Coordinates of N, CA and C in Angstrom, one line a residue:
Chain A
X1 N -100.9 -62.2 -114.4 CA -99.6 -61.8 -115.0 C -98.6 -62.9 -115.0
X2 N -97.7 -62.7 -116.1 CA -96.8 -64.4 -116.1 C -95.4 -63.4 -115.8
X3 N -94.4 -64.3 -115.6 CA -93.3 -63.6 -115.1 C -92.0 -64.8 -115.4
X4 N -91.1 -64.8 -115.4 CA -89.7 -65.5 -115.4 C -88.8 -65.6 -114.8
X5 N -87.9 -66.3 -113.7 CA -86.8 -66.1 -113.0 C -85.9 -67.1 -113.7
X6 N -84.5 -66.7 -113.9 CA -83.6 -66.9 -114.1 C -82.6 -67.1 -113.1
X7 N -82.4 -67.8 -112.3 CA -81.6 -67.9 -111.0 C -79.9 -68.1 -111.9
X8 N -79.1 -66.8 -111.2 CA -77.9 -66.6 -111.5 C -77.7 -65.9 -112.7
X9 N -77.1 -64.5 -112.7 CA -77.3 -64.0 -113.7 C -75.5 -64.2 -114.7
X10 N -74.8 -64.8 -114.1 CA -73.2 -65.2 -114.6 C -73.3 -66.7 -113.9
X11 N -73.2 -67.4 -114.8 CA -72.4 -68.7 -114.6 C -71.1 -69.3 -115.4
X12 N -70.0 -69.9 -114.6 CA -69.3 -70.5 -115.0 C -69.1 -71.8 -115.3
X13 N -68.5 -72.2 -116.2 CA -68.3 -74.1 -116.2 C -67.1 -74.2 -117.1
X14 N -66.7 -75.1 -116.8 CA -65.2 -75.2 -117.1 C -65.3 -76.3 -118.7
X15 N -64.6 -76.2 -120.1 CA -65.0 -76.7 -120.9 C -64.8 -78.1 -120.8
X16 N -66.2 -78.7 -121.2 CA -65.9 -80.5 -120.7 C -67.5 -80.7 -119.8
X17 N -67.4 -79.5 -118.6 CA -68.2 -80.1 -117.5 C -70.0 -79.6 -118.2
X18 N -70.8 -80.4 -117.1 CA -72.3 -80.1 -117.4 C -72.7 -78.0 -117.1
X19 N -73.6 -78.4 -118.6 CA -73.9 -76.8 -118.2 C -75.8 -76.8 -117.7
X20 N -75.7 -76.2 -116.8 CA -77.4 -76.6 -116.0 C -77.9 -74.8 -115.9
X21 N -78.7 -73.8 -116.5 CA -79.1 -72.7 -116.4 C -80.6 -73.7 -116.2
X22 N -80.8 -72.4 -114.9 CA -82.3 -72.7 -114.2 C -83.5 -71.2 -114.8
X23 N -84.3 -72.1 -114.7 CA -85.5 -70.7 -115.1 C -86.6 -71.6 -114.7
X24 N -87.5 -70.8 -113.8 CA -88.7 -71.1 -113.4 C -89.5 -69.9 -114.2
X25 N -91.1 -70.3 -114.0 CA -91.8 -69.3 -114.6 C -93.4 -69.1 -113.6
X26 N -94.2 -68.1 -114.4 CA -95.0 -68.3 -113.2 C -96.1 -67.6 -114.6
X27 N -97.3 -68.5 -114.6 CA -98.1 -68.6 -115.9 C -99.6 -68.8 -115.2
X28 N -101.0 -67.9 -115.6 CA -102.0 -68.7 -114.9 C -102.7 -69.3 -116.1
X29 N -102.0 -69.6 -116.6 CA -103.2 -70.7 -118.2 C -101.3 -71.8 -118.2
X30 N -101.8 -72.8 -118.9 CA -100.6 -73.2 -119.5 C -100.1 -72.6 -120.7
X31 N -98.7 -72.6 -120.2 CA -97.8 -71.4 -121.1 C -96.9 -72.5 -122.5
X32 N -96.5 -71.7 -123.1 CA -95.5 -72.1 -124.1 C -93.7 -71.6 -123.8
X33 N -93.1 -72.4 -123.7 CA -92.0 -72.3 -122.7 C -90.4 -72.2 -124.0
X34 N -89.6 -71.1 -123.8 CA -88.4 -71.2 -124.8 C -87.3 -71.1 -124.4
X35 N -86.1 -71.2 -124.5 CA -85.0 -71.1 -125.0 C -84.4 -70.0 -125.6
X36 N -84.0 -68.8 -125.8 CA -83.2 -68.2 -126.7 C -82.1 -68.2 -126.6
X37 N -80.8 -67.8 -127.1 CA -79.3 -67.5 -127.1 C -78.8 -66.8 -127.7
X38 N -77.9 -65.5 -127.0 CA -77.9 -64.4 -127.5 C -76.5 -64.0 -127.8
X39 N -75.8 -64.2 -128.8 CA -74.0 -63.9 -128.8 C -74.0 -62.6 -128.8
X40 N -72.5 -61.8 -128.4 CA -72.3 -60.5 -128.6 C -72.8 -59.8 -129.8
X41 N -73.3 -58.4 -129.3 CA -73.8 -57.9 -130.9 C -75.0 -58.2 -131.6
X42 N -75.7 -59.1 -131.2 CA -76.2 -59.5 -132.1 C -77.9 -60.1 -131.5
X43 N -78.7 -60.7 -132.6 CA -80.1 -60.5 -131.8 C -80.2 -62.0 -131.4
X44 N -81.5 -62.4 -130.9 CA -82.2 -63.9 -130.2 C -82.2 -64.9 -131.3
X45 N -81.6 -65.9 -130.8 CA -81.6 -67.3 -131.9 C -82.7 -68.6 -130.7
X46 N -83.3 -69.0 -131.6 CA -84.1 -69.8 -130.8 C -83.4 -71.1 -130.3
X47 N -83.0 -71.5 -129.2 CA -82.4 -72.6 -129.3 C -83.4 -74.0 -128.5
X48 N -84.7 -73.8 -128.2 CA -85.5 -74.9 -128.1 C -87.1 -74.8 -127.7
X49 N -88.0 -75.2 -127.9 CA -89.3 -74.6 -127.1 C -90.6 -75.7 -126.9
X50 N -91.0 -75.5 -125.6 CA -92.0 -76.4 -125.3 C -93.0 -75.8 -125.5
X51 N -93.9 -76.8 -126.4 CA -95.3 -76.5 -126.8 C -96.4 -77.4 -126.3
X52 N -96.0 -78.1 -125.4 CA -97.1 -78.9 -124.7 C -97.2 -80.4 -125.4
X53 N -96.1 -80.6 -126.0 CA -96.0 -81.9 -126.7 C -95.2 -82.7 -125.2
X54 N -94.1 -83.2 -125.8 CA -93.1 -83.5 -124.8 C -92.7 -82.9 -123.9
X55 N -92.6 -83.2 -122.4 CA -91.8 -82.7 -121.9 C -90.1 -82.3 -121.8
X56 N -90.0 -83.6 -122.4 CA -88.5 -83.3 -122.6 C -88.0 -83.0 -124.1
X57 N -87.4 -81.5 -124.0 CA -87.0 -81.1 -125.3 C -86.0 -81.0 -125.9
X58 N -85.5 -81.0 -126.8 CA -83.9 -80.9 -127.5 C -84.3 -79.7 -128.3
X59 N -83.3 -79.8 -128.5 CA -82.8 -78.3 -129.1 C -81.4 -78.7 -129.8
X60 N -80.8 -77.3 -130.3 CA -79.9 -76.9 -131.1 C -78.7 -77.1 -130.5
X61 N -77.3 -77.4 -131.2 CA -76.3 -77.4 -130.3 C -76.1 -78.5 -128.9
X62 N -77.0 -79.2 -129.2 CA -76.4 -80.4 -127.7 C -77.6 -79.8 -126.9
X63 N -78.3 -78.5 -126.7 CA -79.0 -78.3 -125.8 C -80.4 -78.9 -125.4
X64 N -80.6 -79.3 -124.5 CA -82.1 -80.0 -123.9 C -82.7 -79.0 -122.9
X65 N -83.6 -79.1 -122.3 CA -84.8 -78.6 -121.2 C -85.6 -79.4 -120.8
X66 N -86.3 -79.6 -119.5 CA -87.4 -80.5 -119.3 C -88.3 -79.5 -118.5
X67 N -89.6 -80.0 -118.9 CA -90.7 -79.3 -119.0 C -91.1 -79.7 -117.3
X68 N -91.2 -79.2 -116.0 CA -91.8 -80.0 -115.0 C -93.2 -78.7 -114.5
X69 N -94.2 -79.2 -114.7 CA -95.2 -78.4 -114.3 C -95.4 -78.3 -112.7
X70 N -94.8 -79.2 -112.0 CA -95.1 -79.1 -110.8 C -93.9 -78.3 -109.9
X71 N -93.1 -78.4 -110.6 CA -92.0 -77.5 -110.0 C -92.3 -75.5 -111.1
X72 N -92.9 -75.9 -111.9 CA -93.1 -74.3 -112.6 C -91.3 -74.2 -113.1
X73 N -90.4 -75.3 -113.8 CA -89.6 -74.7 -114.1 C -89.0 -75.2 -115.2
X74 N -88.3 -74.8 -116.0 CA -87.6 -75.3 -117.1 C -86.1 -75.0 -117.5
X75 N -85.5 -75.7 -116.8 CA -84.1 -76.0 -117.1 C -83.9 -76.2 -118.3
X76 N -82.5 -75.2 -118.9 CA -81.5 -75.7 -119.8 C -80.7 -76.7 -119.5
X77 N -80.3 -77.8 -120.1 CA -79.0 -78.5 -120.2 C -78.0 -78.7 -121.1
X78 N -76.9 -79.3 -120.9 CA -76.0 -79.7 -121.7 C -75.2 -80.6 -121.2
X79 N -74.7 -81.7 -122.0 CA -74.1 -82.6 -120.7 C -72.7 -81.4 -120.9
X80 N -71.9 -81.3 -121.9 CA -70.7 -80.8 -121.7 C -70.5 -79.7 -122.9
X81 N -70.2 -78.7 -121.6 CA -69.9 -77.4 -122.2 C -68.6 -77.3 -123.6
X82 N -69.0 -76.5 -124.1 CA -68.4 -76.1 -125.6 C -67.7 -74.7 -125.2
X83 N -66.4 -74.2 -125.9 CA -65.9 -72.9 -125.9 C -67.0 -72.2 -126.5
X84 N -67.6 -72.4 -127.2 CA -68.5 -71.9 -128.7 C -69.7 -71.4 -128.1
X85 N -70.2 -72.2 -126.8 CA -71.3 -72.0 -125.8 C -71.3 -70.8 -125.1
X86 N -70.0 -70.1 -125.0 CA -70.4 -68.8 -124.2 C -71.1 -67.7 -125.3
X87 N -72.2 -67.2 -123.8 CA -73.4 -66.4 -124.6 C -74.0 -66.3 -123.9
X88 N -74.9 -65.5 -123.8 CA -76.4 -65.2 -123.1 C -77.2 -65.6 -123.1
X89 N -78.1 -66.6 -122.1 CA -79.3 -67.3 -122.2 C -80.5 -66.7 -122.2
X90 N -81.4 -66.6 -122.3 CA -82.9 -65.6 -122.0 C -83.5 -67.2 -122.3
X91 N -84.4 -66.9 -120.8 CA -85.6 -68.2 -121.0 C -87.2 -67.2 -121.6
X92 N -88.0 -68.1 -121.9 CA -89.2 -66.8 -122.5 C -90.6 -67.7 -122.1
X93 N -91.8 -67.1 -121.6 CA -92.7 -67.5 -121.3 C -93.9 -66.7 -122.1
X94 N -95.0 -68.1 -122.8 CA -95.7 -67.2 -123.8 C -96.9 -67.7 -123.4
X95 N -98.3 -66.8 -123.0 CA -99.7 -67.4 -123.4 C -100.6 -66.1 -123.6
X96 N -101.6 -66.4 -124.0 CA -102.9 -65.5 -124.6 C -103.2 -64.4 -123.6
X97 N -103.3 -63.4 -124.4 CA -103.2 -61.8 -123.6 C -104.3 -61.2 -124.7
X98 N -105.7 -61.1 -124.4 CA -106.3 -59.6 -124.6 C -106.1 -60.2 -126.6
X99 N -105.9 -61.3 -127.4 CA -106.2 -61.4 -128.7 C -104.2 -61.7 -129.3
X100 N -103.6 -62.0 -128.7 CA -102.1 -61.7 -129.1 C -101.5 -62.5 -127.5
X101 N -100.7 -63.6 -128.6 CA -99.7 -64.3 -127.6 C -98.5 -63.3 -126.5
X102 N -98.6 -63.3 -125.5 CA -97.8 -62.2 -124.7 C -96.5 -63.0 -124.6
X103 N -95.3 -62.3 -125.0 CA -94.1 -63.1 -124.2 C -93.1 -62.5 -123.7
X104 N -92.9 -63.0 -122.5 CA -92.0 -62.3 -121.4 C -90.6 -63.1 -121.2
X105 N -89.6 -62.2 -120.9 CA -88.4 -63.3 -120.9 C -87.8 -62.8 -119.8
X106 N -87.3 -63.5 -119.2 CA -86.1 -63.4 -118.1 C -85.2 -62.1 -118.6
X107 N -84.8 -62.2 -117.3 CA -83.3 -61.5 -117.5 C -81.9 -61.8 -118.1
X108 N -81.7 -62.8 -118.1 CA -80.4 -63.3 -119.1 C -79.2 -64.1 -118.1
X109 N -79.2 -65.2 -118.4 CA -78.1 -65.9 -118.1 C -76.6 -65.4 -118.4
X110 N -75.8 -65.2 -118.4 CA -74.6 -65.0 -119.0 C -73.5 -66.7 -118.6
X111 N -73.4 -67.3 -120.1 CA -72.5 -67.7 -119.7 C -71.3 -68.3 -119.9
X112 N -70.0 -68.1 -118.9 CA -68.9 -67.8 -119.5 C -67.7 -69.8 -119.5
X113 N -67.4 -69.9 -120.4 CA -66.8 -71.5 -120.5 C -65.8 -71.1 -120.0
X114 N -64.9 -71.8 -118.8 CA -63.8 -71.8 -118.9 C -62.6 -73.0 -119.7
X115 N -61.4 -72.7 -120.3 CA -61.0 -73.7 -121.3 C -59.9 -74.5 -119.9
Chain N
X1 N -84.5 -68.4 -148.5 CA -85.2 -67.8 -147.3 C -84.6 -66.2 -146.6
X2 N -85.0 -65.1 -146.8 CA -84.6 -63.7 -146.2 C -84.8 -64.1 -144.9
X3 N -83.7 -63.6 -143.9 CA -84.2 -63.7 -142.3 C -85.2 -62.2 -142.2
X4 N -85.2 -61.5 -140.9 CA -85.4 -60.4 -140.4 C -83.9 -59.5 -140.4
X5 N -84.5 -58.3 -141.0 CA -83.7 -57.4 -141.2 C -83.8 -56.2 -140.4
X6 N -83.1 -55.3 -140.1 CA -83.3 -54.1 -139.2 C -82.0 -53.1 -139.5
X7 N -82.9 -51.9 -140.0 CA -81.7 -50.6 -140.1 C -82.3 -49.4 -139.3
X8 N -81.4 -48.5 -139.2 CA -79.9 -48.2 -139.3 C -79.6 -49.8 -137.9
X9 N -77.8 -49.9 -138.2 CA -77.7 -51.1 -137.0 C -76.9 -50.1 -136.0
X10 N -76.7 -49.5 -136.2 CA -75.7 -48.0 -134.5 C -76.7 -46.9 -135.1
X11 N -76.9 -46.1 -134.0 CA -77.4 -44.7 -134.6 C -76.9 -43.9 -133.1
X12 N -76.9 -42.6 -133.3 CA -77.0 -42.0 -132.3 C -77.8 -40.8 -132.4
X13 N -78.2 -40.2 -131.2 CA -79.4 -38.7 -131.4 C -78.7 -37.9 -129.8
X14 N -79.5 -37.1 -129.9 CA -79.3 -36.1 -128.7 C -80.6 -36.5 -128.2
X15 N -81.0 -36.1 -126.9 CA -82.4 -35.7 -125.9 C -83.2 -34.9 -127.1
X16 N -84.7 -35.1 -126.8 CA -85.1 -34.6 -127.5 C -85.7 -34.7 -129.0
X17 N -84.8 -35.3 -129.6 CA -84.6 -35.5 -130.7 C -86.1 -36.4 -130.9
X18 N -85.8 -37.1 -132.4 CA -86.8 -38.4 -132.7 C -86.3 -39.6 -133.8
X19 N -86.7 -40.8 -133.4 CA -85.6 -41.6 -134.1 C -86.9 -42.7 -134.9
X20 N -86.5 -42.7 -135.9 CA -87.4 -43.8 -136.7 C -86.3 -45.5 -137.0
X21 N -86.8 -46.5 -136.4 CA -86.3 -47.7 -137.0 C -86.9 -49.2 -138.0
X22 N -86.4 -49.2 -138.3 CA -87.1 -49.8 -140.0 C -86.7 -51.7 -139.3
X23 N -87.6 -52.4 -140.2 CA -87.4 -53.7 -139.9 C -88.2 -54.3 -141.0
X24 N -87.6 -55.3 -141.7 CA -88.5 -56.1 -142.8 C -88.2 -57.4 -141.9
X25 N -89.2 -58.1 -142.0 CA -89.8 -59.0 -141.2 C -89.4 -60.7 -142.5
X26 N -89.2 -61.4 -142.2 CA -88.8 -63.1 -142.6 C -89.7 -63.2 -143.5
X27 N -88.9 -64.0 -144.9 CA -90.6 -64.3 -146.1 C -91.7 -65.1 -145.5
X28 N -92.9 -64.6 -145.7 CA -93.9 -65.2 -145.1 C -94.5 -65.3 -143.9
X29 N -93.7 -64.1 -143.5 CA -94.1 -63.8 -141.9 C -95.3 -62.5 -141.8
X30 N -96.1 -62.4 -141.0 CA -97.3 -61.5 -141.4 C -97.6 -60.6 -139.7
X31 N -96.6 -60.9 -138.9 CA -96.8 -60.2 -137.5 C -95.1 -59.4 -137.2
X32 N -95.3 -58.6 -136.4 CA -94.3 -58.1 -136.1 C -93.7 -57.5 -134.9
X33 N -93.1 -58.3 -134.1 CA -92.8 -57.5 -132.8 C -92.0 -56.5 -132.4
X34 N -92.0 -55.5 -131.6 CA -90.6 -54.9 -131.3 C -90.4 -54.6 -130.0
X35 N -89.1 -55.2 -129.6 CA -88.9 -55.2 -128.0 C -87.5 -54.4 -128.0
X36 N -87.3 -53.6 -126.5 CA -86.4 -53.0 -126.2 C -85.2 -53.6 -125.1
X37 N -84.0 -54.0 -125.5 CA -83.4 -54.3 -124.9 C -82.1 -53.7 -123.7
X38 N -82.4 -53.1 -122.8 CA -81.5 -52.6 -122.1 C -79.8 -53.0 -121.4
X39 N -79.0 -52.2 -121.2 CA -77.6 -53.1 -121.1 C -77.7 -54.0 -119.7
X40 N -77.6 -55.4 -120.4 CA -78.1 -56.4 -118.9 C -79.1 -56.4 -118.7
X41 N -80.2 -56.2 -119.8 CA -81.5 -57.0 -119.5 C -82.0 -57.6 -120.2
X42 N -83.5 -58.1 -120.0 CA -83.7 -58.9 -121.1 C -84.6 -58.3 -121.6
X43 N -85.1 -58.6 -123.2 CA -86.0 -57.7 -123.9 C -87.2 -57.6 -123.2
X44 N -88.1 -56.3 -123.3 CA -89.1 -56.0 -123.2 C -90.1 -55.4 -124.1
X45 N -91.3 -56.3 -124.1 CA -92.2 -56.0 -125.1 C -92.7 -54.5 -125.0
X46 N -92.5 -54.2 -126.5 CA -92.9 -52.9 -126.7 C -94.4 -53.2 -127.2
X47 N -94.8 -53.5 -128.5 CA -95.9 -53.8 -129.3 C -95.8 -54.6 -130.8
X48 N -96.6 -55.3 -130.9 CA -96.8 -56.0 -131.5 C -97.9 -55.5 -132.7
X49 N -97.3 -55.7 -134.3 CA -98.6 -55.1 -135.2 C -98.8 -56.8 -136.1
X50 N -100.1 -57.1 -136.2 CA -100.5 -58.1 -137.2 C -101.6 -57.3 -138.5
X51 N -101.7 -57.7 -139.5 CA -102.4 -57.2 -140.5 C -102.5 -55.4 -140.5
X52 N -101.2 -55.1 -139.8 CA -100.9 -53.4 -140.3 C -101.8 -53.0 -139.1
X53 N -102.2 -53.5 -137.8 CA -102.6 -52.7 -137.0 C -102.3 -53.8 -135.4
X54 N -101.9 -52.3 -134.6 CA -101.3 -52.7 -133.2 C -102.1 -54.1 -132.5
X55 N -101.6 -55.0 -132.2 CA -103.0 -56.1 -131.8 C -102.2 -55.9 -130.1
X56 N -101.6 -55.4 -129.9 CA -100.5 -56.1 -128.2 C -99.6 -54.5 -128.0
X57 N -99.7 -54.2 -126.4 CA -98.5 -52.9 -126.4 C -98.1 -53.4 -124.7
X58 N -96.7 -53.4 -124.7 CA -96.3 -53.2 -123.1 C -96.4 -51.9 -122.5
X59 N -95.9 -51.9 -121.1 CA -96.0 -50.8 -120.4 C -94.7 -49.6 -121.0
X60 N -95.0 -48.9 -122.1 CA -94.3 -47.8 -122.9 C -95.1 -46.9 -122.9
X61 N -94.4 -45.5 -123.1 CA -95.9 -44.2 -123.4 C -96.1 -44.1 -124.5
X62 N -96.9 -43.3 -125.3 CA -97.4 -43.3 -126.4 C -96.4 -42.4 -127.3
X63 N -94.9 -42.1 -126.8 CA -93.8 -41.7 -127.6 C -93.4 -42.6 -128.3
X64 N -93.8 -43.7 -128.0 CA -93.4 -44.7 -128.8 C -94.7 -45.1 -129.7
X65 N -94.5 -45.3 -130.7 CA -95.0 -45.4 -132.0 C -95.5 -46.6 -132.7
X66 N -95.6 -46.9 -134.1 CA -95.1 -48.2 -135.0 C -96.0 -48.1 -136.0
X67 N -96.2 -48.6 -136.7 CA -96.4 -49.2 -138.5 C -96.4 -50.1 -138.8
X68 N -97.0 -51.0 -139.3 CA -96.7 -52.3 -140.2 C -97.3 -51.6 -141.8
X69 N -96.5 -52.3 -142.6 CA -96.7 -51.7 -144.5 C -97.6 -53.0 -144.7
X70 N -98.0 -52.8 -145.8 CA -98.8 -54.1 -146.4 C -98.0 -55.1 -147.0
X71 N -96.5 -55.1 -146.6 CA -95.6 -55.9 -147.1 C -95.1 -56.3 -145.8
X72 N -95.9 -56.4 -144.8 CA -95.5 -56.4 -143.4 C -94.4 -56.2 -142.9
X73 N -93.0 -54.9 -143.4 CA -92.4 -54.8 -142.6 C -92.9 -53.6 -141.6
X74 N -92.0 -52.9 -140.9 CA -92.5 -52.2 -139.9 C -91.6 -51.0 -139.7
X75 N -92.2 -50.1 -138.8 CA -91.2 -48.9 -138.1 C -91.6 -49.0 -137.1
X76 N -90.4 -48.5 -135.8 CA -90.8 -48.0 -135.0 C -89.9 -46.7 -134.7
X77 N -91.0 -45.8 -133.7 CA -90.6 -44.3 -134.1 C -90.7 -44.2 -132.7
X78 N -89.9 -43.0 -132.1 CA -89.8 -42.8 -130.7 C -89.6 -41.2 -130.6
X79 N -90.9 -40.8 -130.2 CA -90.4 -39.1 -130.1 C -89.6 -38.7 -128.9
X80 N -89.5 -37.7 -128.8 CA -89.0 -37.1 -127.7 C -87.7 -37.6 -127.2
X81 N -86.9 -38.1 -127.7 CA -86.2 -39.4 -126.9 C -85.6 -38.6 -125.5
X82 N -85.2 -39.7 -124.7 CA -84.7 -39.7 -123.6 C -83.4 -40.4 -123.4
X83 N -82.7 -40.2 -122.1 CA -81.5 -41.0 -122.0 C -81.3 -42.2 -121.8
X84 N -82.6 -42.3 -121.0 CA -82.9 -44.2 -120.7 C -84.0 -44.7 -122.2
X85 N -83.8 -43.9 -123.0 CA -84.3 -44.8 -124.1 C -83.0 -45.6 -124.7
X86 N -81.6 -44.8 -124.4 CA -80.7 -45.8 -125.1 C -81.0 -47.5 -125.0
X87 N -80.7 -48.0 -126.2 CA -80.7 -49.8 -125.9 C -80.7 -50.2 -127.3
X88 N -80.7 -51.4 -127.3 CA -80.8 -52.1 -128.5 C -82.0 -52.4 -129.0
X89 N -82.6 -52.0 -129.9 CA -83.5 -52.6 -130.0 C -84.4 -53.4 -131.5
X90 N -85.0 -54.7 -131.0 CA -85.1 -55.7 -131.5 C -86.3 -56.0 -132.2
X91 N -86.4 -56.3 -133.4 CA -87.5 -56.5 -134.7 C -87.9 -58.3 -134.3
X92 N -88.6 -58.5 -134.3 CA -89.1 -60.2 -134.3 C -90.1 -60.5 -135.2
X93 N -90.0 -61.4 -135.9 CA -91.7 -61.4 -136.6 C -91.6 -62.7 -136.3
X94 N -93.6 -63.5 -136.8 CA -93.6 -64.7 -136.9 C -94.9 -65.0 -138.1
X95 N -94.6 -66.3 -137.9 CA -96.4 -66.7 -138.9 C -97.1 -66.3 -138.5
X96 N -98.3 -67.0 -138.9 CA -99.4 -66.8 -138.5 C -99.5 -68.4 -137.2
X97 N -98.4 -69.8 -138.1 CA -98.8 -71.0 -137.0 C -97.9 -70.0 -135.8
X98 N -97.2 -69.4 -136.1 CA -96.1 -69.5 -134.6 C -96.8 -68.0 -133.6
X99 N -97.5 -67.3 -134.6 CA -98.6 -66.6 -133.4 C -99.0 -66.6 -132.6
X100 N -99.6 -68.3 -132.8 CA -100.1 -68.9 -132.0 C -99.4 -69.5 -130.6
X101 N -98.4 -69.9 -130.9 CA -97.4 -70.1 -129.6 C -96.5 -69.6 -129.1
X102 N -96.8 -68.0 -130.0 CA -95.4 -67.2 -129.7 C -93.8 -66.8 -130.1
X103 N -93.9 -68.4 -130.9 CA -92.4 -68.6 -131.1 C -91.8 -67.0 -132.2
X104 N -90.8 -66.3 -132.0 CA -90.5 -65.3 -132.2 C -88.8 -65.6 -133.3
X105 N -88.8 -65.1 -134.3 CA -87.6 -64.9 -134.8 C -86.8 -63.3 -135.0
X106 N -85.8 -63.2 -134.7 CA -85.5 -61.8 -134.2 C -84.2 -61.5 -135.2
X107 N -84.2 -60.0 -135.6 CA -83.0 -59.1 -136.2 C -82.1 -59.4 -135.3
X108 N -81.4 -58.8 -135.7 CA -79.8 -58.3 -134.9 C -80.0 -57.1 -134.4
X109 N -81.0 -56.5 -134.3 CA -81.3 -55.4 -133.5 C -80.5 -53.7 -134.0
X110 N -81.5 -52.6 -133.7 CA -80.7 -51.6 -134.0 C -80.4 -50.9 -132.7
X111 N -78.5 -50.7 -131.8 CA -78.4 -49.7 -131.0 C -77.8 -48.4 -130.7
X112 N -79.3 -47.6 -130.2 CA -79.4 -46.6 -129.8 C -78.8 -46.0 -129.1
X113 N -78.0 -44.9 -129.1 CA -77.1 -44.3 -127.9 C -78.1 -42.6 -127.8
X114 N -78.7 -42.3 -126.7 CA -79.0 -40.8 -126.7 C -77.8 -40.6 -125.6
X115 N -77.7 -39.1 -126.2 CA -76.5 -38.2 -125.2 C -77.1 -37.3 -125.1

């Protein structure tokens, strides 16, 4: 079974400072690793995903992630937060299930910029 | 390029009742997921239909439903409803390459209120 933790379900950062959401995962094949971002209202935008190319990824918006297999985890980054950045993060963990990619996501970051 | 579409976008029903929700899926996309999103959580896989038949189902009962058309959009149908079915819930489709790794593009979701 694969599964996702999201450590901290509200974070704050003040606009300017580094924005760091953690998400570990727990996969028994090598997984395919995402990013989503969720604004009010409204559904999942993809904002980066590791496919076993690089470990270190960019994404949309200033955002990065690094892939560490030995730690099982994949950090969001940003060096410096945006007003525009508050939103809900969901990390997502995907591999082969029974004929069909399975994908599980965390629970959701929430997070709020202060100006 | 059409994104993913999903109607009705608010609905509400009483206990009991049964609720059908509609999703047309991205040009060229040929799978279709639907997950249920709870208030403060993250989505959870419902089931997944490729070539108009279920290939993937989460831990749901069989009140829950679905469809794929030969135009691959989709329904999902939920009999009986319940109170804890309220949530939002979310249409994703992909290719056939992003199948393969999962990668998911998502509606804006339709939410459900039961009273």
């Amino acid at each position: 079974a694969q599964s996702v933790t999201q450590l901290g379900s509200h974070v704050s950062v003040s606009e300017g400072a580094l924005v760091l959401l953690r998400c570990n995962y727990s996969s028994s094949v090598p997984p395919y690793l995402f990013w989503y971002v969720q604004y009010p209202n409204q559904g999942l935008q993809l904002l980066l995903k590791y496919t076993s190319a690089a470990t270190l990824v960019k994404g949309i918006n200033g955002f990065e992630a690094e892939f560490k297999k030995s730690e099982t985890s994949f950090h969001l980054t940003k060096p410096s937060a945006h007003m525009s950045d508050a939103a809900e993060y969901f990390c997502a963990v995907s591999s082969p299930s029974g004929g069909y990619q399975k994908v599980t996501f965390g629970i959701g970051t929430k997070l709020q910029v202060i100006p | 390029e059409t994104g993913v579409t999903q109607s009705p976008t608010h609905l509400i029903k009483t206990r009991g009742q049964q609720v059908t929700l509609r999703c047309s899926s991205q040009s060229g996309h040929n799978t279709v997921s639907w997950y249920q999103q709870a208030l403060g959580q993250g989505p959870q896989f419902i089931f997944q239909y490729y070539r108009e038949e279920e290939n993937g189902r989460g831990n749901f009962p069989p009140r829950f439903s679905g469809l794929q058309f030969p135009n691959y959009s989709s329904e999902l149908n939920v009999n009986a409803l319940e109170l804890d079915d309220s949530a939002l819930y979310l249409c994703a489709s992909s290719s056939g390459q992003d199948r393969n790794t999962g990668e998911l593009f998502f509606g804006e979701g339709s939410r459900l209120t039961v009273l």
